[in-house]
PDB file of C-alpha atoms in Angstrom:
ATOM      1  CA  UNK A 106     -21.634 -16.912 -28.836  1.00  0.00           C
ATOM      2  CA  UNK A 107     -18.720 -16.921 -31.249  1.00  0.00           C
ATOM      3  CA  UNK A 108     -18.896 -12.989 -31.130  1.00  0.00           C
ATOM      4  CA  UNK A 109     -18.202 -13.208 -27.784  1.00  0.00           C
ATOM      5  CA  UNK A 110     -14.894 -16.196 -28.047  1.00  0.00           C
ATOM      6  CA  UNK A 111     -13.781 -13.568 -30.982  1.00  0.00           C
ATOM      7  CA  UNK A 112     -13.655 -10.799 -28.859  1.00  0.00           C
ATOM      8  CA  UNK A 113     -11.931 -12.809 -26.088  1.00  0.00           C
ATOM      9  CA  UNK A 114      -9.782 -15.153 -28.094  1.00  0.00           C
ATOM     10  CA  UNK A 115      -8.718 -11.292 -29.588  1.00  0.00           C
ATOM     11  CA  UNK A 116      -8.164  -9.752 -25.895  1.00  0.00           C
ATOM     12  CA  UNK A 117      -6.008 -13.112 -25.074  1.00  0.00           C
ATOM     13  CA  UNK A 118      -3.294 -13.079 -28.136  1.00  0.00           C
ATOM     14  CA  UNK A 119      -3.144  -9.219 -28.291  1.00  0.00           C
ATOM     15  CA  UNK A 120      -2.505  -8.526 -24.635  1.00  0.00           C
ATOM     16  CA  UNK A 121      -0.157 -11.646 -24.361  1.00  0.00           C
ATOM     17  CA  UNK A 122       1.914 -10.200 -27.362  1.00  0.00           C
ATOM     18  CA  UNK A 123       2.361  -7.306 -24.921  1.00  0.00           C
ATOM     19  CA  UNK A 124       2.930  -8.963 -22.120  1.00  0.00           C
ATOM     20  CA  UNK A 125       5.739 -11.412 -23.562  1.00  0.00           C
ATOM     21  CA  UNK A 126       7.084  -8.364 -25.442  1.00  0.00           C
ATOM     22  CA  UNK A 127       7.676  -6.168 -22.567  1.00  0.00           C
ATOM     23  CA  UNK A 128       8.655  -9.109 -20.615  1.00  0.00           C
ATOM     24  CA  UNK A 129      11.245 -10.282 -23.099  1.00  0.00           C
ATOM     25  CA  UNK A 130      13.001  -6.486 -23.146  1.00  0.00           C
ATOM     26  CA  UNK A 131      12.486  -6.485 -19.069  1.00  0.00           C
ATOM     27  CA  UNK A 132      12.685  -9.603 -17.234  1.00  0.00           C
ATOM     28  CA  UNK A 133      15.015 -11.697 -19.307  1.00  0.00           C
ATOM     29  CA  UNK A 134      17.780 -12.418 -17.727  1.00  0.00           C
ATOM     30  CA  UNK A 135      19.829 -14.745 -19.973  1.00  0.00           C
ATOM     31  CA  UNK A 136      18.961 -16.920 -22.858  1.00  0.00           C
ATOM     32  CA  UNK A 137      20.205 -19.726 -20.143  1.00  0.00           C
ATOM     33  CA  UNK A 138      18.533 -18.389 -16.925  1.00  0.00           C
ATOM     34  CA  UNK A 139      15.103 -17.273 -16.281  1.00  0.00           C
ATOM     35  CA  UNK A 140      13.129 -15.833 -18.806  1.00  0.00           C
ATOM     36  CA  UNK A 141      10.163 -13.842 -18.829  1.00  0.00           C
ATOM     37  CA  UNK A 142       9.446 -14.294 -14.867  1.00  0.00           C
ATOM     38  CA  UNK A 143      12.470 -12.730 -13.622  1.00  0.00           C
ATOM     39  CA  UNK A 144      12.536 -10.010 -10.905  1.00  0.00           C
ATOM     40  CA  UNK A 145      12.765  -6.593 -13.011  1.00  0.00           C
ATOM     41  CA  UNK A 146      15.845  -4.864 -13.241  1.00  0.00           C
ATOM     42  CA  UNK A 147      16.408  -1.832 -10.091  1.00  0.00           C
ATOM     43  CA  UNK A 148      16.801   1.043 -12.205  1.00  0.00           C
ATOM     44  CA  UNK A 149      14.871   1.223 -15.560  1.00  0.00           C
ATOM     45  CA  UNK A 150      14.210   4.715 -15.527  1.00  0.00           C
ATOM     46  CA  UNK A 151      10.945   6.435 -16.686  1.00  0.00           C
ATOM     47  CA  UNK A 152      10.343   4.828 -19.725  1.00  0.00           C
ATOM     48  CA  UNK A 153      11.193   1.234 -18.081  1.00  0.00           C
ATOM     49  CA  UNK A 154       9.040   2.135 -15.143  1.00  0.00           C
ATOM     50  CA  UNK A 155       5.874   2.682 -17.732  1.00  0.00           C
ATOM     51  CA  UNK A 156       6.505  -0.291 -19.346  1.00  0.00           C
ATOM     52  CA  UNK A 157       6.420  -2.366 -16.457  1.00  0.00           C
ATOM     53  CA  UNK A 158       3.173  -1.202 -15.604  1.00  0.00           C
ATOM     54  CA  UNK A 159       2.296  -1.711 -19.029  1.00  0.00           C
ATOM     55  CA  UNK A 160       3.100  -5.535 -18.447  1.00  0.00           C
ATOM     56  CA  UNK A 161       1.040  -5.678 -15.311  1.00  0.00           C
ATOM     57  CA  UNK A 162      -1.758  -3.858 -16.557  1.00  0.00           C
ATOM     58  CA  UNK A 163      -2.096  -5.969 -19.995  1.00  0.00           C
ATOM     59  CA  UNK A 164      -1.834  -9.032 -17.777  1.00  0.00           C
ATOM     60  CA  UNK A 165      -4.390  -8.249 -15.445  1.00  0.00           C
ATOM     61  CA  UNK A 166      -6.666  -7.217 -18.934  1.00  0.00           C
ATOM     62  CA  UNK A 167      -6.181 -10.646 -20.559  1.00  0.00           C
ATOM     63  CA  UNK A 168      -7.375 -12.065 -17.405  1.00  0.00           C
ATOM     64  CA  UNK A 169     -10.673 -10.206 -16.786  1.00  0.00           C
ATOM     65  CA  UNK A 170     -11.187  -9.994 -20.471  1.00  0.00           C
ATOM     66  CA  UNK A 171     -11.470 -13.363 -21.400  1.00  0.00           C
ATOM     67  CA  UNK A 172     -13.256 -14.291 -18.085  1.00  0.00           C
ATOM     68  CA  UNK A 173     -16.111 -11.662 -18.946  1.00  0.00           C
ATOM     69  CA  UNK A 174     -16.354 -12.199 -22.232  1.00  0.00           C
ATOM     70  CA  UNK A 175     -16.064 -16.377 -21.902  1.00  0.00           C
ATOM     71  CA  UNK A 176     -17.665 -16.687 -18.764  1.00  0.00           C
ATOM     72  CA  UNK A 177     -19.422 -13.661 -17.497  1.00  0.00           C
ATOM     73  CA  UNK A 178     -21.268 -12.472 -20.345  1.00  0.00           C
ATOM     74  CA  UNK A 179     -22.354 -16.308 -21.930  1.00  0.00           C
ATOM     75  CA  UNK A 180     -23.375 -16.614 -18.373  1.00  0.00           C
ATOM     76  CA  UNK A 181     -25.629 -13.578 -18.221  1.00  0.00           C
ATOM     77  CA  UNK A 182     -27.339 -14.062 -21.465  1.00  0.00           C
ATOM     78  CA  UNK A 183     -28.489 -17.916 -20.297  1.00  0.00           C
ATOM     79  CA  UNK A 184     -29.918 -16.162 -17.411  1.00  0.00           C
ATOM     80  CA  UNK A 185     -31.671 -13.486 -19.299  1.00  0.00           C
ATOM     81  CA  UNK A 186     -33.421 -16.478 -21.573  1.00  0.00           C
ATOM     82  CA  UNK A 187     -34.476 -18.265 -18.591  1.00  0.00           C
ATOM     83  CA  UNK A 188     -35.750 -15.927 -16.686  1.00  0.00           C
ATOM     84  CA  UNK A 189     -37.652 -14.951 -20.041  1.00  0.00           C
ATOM     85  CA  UNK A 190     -38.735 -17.894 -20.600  1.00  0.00           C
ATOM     86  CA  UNK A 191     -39.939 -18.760 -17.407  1.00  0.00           C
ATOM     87  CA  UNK A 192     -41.653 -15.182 -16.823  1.00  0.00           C
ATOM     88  CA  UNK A 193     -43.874 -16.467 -20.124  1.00  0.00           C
TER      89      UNK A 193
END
């Protein structure tokens, strides 16, 4: 089980350092107004363009990665050992 909180706990921090990384170049307005959450910028060019997908797709990663491997995979080994246990 701590394998598994590793491996998410790892997929949480790394992915979030992306995400508030390319967030903090992006979607910061001003140190005084929004930051982080802010509507991106209209024309970021190529680059800009990968980067914001970047930010979407490493937020949409820490979210299914720590579900599976805090949630989903615990889950499926307690119902592999009772439905061994119970076959026996």
């Amino acid at each position: 089980m701590a394998d598994e909180f590793a491996k998410g706990l790892g997929i949480l921090t790394g992915g979030g350092l992306v995400w508030l990384a390319i967030s903090a170049w992006l979607t910061t307005e001003s140190f005084e107004g929004t930051q982080l959450i802010a509507p991106p910028p209209e024309s970021v060019g190529t680059y800009g363009e990968l980067a914001l997908l970047l930010r979407d797709v490493t937020g949409w990663f820490m979210i299914f990665g720590v579900l599976v491997f805090w949630i989903v995979i615990p889950a499926f080994r307690e119902l592999q050992a009772y439905r061994s246990g119970s076959a026996e």
